[in-house]
Short mmCIF file of C-alpha atoms in Angstrom, two decimals:
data_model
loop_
_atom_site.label_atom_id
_atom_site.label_comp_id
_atom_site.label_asym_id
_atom_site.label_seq_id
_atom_site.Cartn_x
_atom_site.Cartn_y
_atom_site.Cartn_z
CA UNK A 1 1.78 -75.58 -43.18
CA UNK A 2 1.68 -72.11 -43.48
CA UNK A 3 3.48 -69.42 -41.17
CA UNK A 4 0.90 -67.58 -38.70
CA UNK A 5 2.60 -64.29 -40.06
CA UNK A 6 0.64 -65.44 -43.53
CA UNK A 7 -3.06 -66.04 -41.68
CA UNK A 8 -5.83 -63.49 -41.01
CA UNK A 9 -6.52 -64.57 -37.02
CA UNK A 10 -10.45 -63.17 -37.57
CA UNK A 11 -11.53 -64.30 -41.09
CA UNK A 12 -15.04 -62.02 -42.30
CA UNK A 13 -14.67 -60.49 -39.37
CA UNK A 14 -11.89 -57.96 -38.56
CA UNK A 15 -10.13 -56.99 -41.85
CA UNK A 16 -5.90 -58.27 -42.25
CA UNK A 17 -3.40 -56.70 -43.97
CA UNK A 18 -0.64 -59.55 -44.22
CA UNK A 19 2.10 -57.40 -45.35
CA UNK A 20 4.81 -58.09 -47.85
CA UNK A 21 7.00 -61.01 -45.74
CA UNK A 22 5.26 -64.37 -45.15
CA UNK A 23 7.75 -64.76 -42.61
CA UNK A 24 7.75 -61.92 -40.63
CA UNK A 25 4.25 -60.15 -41.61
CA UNK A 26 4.54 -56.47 -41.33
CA UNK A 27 7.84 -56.95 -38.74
CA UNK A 28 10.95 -56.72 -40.64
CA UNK A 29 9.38 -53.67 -42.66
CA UNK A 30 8.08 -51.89 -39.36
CA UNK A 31 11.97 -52.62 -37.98
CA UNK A 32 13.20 -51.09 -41.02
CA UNK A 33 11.11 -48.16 -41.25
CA UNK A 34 11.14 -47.12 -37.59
CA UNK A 35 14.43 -48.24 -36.35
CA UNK A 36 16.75 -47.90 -39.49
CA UNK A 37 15.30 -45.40 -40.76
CA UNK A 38 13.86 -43.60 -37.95
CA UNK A 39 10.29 -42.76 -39.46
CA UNK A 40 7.01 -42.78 -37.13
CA UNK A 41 5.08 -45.49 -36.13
CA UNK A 42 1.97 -43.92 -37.19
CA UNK A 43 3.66 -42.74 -40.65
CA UNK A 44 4.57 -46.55 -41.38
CA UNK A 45 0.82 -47.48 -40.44
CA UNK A 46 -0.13 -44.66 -43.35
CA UNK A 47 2.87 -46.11 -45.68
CA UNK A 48 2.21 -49.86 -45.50
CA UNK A 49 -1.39 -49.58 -46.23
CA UNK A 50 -2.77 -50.62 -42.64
CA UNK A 51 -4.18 -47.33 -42.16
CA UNK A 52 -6.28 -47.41 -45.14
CA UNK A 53 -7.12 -50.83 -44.71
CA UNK A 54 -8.80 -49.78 -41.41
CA UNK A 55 -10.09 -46.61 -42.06
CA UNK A 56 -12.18 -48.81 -45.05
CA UNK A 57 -13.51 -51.33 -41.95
CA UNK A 58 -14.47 -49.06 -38.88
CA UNK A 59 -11.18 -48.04 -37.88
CA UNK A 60 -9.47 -51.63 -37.14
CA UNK A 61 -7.86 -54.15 -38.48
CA UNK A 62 -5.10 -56.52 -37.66
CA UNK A 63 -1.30 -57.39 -38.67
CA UNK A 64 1.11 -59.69 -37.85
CA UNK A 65 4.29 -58.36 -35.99
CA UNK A 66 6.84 -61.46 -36.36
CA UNK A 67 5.70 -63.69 -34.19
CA UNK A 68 3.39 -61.10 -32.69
CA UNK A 69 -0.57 -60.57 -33.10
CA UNK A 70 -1.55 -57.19 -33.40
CA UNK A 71 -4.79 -55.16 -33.40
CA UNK A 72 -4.35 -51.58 -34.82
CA UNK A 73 -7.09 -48.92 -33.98
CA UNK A 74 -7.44 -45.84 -35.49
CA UNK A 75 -10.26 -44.27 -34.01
CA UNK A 76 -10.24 -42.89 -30.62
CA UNK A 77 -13.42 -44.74 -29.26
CA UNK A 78 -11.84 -47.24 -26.69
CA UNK A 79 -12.34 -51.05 -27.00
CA UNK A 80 -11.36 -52.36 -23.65
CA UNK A 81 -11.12 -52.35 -19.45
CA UNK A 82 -7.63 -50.79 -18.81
CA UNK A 83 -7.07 -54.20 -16.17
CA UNK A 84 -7.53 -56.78 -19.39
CA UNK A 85 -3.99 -55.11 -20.44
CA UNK A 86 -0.68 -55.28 -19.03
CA UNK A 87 0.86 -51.92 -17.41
CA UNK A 88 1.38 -48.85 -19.28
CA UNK A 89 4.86 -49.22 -19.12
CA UNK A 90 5.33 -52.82 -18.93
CA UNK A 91 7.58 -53.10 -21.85
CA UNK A 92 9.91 -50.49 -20.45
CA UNK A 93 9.93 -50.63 -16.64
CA UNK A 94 13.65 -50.44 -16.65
CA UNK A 95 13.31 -47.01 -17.07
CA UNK A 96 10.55 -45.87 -14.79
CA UNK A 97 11.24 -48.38 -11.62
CA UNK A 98 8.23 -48.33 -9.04
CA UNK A 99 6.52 -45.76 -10.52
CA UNK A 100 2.77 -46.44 -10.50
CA UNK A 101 2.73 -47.18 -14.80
CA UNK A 102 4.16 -50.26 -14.01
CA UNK A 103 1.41 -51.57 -11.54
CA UNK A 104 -2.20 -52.82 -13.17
CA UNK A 105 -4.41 -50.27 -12.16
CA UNK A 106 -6.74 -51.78 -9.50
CA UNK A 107 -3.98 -52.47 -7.44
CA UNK A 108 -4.05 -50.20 -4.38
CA UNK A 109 -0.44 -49.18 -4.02
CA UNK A 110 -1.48 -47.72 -7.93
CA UNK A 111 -4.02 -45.66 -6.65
CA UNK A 112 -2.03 -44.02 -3.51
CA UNK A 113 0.83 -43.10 -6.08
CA UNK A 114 -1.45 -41.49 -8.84
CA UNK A 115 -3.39 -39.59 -5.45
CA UNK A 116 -0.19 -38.12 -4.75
CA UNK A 117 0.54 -36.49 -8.82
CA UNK A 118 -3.32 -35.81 -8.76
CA UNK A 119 -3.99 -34.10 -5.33
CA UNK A 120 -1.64 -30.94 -6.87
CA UNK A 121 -1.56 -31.40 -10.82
CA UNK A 122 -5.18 -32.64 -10.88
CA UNK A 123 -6.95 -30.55 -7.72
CA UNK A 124 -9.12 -27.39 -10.22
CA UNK A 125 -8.38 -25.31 -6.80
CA UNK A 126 -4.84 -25.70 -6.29
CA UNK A 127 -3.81 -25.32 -9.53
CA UNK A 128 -6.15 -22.51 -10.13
CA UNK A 129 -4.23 -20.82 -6.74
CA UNK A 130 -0.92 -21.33 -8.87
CA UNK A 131 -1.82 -18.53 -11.44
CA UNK A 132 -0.27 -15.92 -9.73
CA UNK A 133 3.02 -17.40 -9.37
CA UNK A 134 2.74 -19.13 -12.75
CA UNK A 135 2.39 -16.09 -14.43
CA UNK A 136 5.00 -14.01 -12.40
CA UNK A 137 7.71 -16.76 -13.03
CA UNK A 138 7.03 -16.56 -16.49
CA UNK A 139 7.07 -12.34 -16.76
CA UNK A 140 10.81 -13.01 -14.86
CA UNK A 141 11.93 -15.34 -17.48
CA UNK A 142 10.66 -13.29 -20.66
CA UNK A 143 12.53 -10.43 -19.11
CA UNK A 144 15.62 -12.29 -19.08
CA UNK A 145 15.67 -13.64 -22.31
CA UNK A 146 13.46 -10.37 -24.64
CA UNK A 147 15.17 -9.06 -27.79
CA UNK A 148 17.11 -12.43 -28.28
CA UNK A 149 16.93 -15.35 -31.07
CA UNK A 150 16.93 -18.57 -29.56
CA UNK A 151 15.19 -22.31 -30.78
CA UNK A 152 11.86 -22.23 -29.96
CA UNK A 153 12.29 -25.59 -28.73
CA UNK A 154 14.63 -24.26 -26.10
CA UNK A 155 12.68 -21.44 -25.67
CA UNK A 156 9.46 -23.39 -24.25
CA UNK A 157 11.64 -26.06 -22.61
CA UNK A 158 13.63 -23.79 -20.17
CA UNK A 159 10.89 -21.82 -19.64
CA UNK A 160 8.41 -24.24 -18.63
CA UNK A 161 11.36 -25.53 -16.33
CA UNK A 162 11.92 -22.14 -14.63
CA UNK A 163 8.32 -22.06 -13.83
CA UNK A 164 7.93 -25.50 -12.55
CA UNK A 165 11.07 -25.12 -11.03
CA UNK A 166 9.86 -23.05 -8.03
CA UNK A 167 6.44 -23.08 -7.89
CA UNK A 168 4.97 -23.73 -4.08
CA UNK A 169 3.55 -27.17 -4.07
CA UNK A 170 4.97 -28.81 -6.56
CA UNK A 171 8.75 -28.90 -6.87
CA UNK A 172 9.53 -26.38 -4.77
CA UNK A 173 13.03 -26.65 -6.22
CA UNK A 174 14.21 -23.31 -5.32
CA UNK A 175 18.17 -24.19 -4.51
CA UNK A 176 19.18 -25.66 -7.92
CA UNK A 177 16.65 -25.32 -10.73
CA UNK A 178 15.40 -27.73 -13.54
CA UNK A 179 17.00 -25.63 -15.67
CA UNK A 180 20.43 -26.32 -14.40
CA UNK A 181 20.23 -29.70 -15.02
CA UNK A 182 19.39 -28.79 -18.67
CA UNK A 183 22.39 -27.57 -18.97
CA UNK A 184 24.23 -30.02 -16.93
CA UNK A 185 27.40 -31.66 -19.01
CA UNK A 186 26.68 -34.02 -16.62
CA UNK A 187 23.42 -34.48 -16.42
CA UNK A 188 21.54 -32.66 -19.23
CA UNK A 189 21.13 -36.39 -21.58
CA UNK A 190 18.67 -37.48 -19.20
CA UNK A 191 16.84 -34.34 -18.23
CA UNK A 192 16.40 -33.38 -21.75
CA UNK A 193 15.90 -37.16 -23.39
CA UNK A 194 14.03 -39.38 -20.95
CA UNK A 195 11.00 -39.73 -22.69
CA UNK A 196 12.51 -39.76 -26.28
CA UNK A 197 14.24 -42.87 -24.91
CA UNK A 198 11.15 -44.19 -23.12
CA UNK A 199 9.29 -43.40 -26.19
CA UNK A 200 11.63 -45.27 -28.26
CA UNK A 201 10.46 -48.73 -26.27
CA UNK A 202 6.65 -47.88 -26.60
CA UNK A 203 6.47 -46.86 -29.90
CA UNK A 204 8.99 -48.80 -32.09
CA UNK A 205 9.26 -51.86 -30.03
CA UNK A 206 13.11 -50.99 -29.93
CA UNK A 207 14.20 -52.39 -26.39
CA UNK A 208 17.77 -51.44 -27.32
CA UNK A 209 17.05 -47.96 -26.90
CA UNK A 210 17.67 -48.66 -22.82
CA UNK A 211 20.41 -47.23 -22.26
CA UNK A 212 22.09 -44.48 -19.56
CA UNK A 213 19.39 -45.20 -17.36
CA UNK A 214 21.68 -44.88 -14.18
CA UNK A 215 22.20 -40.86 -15.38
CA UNK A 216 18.60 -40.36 -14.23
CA UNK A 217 19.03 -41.84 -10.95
CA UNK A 218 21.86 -39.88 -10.42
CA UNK A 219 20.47 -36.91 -11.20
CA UNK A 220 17.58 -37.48 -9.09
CA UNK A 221 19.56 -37.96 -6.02
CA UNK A 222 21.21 -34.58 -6.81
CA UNK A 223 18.06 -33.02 -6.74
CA UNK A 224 16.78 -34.19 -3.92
CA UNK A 225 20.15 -33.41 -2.06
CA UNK A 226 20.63 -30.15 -3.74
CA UNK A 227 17.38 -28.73 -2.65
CA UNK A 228 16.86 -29.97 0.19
CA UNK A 229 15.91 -27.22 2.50
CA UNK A 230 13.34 -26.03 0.18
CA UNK A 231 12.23 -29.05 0.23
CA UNK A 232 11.65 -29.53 3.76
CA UNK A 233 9.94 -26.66 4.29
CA UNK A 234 7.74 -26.99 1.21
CA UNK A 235 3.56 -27.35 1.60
CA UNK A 236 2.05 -30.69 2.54
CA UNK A 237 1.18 -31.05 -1.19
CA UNK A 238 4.91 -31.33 -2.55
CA UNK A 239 5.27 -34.27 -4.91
CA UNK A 240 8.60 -35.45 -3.56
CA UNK A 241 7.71 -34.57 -0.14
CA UNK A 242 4.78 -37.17 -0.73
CA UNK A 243 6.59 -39.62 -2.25
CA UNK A 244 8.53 -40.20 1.22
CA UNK A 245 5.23 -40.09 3.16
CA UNK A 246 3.63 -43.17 0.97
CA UNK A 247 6.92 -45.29 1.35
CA UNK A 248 6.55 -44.08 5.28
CA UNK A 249 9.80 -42.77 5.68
CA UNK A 250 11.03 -39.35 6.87
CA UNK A 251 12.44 -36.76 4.44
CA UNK A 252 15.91 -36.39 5.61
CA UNK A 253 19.43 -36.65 4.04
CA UNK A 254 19.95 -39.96 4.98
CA UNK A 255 16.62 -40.73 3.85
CA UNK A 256 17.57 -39.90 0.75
CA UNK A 257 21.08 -41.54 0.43
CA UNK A 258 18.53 -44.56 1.35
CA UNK A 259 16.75 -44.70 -1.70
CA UNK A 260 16.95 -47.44 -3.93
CA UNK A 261 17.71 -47.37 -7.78
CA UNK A 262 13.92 -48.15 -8.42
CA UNK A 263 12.23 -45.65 -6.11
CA UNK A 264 14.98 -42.83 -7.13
CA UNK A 265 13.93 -43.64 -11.04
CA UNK A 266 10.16 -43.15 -9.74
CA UNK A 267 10.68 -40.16 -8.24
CA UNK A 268 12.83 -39.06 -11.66
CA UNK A 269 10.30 -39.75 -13.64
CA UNK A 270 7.48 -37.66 -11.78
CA UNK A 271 10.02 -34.75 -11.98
CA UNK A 272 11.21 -34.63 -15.55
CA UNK A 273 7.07 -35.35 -16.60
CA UNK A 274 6.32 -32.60 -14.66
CA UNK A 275 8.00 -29.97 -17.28
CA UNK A 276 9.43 -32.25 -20.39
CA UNK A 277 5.53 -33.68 -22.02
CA UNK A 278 4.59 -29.82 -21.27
CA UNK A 279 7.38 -27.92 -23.18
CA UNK A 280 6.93 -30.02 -25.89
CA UNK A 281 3.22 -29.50 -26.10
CA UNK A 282 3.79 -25.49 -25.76
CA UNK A 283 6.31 -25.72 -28.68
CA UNK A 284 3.34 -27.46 -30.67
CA UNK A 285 1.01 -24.51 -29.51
CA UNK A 286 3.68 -21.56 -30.51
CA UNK A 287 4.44 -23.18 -34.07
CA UNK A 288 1.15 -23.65 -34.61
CA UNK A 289 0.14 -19.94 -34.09
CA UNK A 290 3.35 -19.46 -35.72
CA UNK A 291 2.20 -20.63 -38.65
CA UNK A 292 -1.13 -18.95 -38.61
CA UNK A 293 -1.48 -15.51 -37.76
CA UNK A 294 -5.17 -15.20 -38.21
CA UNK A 295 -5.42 -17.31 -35.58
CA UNK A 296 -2.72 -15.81 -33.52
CA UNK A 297 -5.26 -12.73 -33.95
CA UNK A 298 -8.23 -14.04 -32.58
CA UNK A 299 -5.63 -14.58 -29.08
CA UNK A 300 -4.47 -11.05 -29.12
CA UNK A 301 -8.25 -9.59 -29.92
CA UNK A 302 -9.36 -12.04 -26.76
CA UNK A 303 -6.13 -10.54 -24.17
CA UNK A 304 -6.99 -7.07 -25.60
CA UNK A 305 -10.93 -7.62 -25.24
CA UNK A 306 -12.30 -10.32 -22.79
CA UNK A 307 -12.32 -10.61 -18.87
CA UNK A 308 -10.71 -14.10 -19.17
CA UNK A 309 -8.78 -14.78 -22.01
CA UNK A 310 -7.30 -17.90 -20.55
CA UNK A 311 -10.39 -19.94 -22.02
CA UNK A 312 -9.14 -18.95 -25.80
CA UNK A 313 -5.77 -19.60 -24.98
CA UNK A 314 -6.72 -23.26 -23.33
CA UNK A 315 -8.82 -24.09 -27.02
CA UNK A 316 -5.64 -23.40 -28.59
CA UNK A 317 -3.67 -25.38 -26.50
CA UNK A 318 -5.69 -28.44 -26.63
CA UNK A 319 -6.29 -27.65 -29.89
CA UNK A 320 -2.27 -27.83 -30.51
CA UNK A 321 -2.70 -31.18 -28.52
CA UNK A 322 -5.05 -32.73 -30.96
CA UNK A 323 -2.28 -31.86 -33.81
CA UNK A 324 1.16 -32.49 -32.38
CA UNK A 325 0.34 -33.65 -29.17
CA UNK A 326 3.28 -34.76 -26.23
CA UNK A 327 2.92 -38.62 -26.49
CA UNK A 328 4.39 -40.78 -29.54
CA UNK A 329 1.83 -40.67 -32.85
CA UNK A 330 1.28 -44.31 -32.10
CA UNK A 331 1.77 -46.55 -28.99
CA UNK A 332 0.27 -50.54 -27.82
CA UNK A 333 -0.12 -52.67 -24.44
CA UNK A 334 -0.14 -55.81 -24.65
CA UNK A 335 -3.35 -58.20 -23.63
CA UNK A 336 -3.52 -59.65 -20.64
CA UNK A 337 -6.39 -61.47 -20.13
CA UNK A 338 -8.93 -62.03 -23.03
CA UNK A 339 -11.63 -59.59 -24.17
CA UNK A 340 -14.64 -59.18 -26.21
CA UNK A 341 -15.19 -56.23 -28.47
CA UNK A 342 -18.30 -55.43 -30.57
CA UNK A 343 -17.42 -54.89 -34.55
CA UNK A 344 -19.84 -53.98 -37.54
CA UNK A 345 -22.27 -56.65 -35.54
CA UNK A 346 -19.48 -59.03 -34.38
CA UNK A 347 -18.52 -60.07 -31.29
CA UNK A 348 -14.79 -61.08 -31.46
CA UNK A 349 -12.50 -62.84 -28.16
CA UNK A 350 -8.87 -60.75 -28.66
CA UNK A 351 -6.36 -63.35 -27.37
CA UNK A 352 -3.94 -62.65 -24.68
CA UNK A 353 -0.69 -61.31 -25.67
CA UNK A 354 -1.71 -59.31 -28.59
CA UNK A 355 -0.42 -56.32 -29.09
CA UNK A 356 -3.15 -53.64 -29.17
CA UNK A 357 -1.99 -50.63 -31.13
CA UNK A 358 -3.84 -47.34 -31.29
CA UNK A 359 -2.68 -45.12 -33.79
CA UNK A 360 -3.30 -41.35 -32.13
CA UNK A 361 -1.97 -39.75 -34.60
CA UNK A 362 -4.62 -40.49 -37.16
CA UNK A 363 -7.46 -40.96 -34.94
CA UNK A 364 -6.81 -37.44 -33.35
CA UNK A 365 -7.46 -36.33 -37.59
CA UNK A 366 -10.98 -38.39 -37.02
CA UNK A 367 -13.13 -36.66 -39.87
CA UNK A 368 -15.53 -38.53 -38.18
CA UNK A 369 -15.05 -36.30 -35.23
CA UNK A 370 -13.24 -32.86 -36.25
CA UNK A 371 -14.74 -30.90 -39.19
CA UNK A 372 -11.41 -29.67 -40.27
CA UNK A 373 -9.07 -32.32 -39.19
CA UNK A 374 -6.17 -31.41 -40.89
CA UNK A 375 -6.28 -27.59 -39.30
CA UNK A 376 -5.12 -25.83 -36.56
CA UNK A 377 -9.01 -24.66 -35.76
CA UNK A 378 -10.16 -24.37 -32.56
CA UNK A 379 -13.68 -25.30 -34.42
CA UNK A 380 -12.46 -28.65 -33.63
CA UNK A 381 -12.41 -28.16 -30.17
CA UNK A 382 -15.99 -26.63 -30.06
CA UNK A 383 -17.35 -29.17 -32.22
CA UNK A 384 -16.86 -31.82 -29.28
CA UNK A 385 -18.43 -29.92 -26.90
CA UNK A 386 -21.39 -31.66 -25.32
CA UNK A 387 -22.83 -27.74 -24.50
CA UNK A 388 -22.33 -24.50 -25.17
CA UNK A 389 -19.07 -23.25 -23.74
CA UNK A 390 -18.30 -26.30 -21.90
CA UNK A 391 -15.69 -26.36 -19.23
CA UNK A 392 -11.69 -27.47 -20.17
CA UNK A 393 -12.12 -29.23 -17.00
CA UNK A 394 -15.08 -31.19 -18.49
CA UNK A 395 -13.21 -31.94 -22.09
CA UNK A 396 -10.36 -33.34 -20.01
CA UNK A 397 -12.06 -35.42 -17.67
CA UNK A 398 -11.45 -39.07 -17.69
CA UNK A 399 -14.66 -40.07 -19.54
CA UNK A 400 -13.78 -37.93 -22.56
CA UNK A 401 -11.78 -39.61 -25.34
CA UNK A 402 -12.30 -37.31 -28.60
CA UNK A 403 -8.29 -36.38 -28.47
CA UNK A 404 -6.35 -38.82 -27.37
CA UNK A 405 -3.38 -36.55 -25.81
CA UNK A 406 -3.37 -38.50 -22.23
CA UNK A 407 -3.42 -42.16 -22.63
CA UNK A 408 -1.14 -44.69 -24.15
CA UNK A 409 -4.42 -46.00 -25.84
CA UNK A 410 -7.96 -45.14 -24.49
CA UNK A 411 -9.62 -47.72 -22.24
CA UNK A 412 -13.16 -47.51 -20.45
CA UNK A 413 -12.92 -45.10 -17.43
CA UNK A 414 -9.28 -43.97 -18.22
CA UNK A 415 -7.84 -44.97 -15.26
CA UNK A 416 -4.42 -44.20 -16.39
CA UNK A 417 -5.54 -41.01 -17.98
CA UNK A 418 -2.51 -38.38 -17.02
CA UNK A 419 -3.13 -37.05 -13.77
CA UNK A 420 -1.07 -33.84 -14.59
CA UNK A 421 -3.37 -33.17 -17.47
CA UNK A 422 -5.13 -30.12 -16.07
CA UNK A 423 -2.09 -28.82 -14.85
CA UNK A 424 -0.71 -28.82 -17.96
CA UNK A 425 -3.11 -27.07 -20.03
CA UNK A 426 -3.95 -24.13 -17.71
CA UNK A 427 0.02 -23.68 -17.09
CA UNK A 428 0.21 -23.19 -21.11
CA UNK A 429 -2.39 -20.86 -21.44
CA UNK A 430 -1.48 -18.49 -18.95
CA UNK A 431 2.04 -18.57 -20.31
CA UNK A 432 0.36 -17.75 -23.72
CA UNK A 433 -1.68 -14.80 -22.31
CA UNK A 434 1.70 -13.29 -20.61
CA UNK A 435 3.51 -13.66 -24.10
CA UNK A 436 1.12 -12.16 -26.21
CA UNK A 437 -0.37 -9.66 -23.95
CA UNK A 438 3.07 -8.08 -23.13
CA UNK A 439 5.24 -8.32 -26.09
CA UNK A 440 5.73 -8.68 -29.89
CA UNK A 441 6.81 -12.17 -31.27
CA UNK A 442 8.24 -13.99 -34.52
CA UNK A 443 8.13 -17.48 -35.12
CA UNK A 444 10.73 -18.04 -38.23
CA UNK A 445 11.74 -20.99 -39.84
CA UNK A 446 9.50 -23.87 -38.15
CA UNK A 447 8.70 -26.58 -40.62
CA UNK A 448 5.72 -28.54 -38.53
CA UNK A 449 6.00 -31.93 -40.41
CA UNK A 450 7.34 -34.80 -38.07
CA UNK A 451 11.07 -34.87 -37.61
CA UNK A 452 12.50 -38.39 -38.19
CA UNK A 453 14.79 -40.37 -35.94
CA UNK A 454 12.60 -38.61 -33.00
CA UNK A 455 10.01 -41.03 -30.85
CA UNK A 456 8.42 -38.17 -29.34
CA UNK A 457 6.75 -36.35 -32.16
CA UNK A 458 8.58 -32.89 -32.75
CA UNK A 459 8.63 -30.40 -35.70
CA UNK A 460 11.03 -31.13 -38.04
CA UNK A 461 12.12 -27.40 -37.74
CA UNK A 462 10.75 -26.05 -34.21
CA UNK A 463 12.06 -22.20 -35.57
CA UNK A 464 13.48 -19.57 -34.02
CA UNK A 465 11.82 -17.30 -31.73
CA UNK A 466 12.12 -13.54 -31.08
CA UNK A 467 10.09 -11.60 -28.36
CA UNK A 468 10.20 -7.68 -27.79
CA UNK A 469 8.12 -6.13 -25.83
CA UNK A 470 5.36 -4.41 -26.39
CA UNK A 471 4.79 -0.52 -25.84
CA UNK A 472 3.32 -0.31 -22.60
CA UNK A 473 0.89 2.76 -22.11
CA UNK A 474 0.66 4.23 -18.49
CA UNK A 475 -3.06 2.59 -18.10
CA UNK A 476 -1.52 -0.81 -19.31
CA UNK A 477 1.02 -0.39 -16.58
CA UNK A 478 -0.67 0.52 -13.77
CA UNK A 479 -3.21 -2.43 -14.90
CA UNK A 480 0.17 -5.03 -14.74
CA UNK A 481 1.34 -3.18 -11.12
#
């Protein structure tokens, strides 16, 4: 009898690559090449031939994954209800403890803990209110650091930090800063390398990579303790403040030395998303323009030219997203419950427990989709416009899929969609408009193909960045005053 590792589960009807082991299918090669040797998931898919395979019979096909089914996608079109899979972050809940990834999204206690990420990160008013102290908190930290070298990684990580760090609302931590904990001997691991750990789960199926998970509870309690009075007297929309409304408990001290191991790794991971996914979607953004001055131009002819240059800067940015992105090149859930999906004239039951892969990576490079796919060209961005300088807003909202920047993999409504999303771009463009519009800036040394033994996708070379600032004249001045 042969192995199921050696069987196409859909004969004539989704295409199978069976892989080189009739044992194991593709899953002592994907251990190898993601584990061992530390590649991408997405750059295996490419490597083993399963990306061709697919891109050859409208964008899926299927694999074996040892003993695991899987379906790999490569387009961005989703294929399923998000409650026919298991949680987001099923596979790596040890990390993230209550937070609401690890509930199935129609459960209610889901919905009151994404309302309380999405009535500040995802409200167009508030965050549009934030500007002001957005952009003065990131004028204070180019002052401080002007004229030097530094890693452009570090560069966008401790400045997005400084900003979120303070800003009314949100963290309101305004005792001890994110960016301490950056540079905690203590603490900076977990602050810096949540997600790469996380990411490590989702992406290579390598459960070993749990480990030092009690450092982020730690440091959460710290926080919470350390900043307290800013805390308390932060606005009704504060994240953490929040948090201890929904569990209906007070915010005090001894509230806090109350919290268990799970809710303190909830509230962790709310905090270190807020800043970590962003930084590393702003390094993306500054390599990219880095790398291409023309259209590093076009910015500076916008900030020097247009009433609201923040609409450039937010094409660029998701632009940067499409390209590099903040979320692993490839991630999967797992079935729950079967499902039908529709294929060149097919309809096809998945089975429950297969793994359902989408490779973002590649299907953000849709030629299908983006006329230059391979480019950092904001023609990509226009080209999915449904009008004629459509809204951000609208090319974010939940029923848009053509970048896949914001989901594990896309499902029908995008109930999981980040709630933070909006935040996240506008923050980045107005911290590109305050860099370019005030000083003078080289990008050397960035290399922008994927760095290995790294789950979260990163430059293999972020560069180093140097800012100096720009001659002001008197009318620029009193214009900034």
């Amino acid at each position: 009898m042969l192995n199921p590792a050696s069987q196409a589960p859909f004969p004539g009807l989704i295409a199978h690559h069976p892989g080189t082991d009739i044992l194991s299918g593709h899953g002592n090669a994907f251990h190898i090449a993601t584990i061992e040797n530390g590649e991408d998931a997405s750059s295996y898919f490419e490597k083993s031939g399963i990306a061709d395979l697919a891109d050859k019979n409208g964008g899926l096909c299927t694999f074996w994954l040892g003993d695991d089914l899987a379906l790999y996608q490569n387009t961005n079109i989703p294929l399923v209800n998000d409650d026919e899979l298991e949680p987001s972050i099923n596979t790596n809940a040890d990390l993230f403890g209550s937070f609401m990834g690890s509930l199935h999204s129609k459960n209610p206690i889901h919905h009151q803990k994404r309302a309380i990420v999405e009535r500040a990160l995802g409200n167009v008013r508030f965050i549009s209110g934030l500007d002001m102290y957005i952009q003065t908190a990131a004028h204070d930290y180019l002052i401080q650091i002007k004229d030097k070298k530094l890693p452009l990684d570090d560069f966008t990580l401790y400045m997005v930090a400084h900003i979120d760090s303070g800003l009314p609302g949100i963290l309101d931590f305004n005792e001890k800063p994110l960016t301490y904990y950056l540079s905690s001997k203590k603490y900076g691991y977990a602050a810096r390398n949540f997600f790469d750990i996380a990411s490590e789960v989702i992406s290579k199926v390598n459960t070993d990579s749990i480990k030092d998970v009690d450092l982020v509870v730690n440091m959460t309690r710290d926080m919470l303790e350390a900043n307290f009075s800013s805390l308390s007297t932060a606005p009704i929309s504060n994240m953490v403040r929040a948090q201890f409304t929904q569990w209906k408990r007070p915010f005090s001290l001894e509230s806090i030395c109350s919290l268990s191991t799970s809710e303190l790794k909830e509230i962790g991971t709310i905090i270190i998303a807020t800043y970590d996914t962003t930084s590393l979607s702003l390094l993306w953004t500054l390599a990219y323009l880095g790398a291409n001055p023309i259209v590093q131009d076009l910015l500076k002819v916008s900030i020097d030219t247009e009433d609201d240059p923040i609409e450039l800067a937010s094409l660029l940015v998701l632009e940067a997203l499409r390209l590099g992105g903040s979320n692993p090149t490839a991630l999967w859930r797992r079935v729950r419950r079967p499902f039908v999906i529709h294929h060149q004239g097919a309809d096809i039951t998945i089975p429950v427990n297969t793994m359902l892969w989408l490779d973002r990576r590649r299907a953000n490079r849709d030629a299908n989709v983006f006329p230059y796919p391979d480019q950092f060209d904001i023609r990509n961005i226009r080209h999915i416009m449904k009008e004629e300088n459509e809204k951000i807003t609208s090319i974010l909202s939940r029923s848009r899929h053509e970048i896949n920047s914001f989901n594990m993999v896309n499902t029908n409504l995008s109930p999981r969609k980040c709630p933070g999303r909006l935040f996240s771009v506008r923050e980045q463009a107005l911290i590109l408009v305050e860099l370019y519009q005030n000083y003078s800036i080289s990008i050397v040394g960035t290399d922008l193909a994927l760095a290995s033994h790294s789950s979260m996708p990163r430059p293999i070379s972020p560069g180093i960045i140097q800012i100096k600032p720009k001659r002001l004249t008197q009318s620029t001045i009193t214009e900034h005053k």
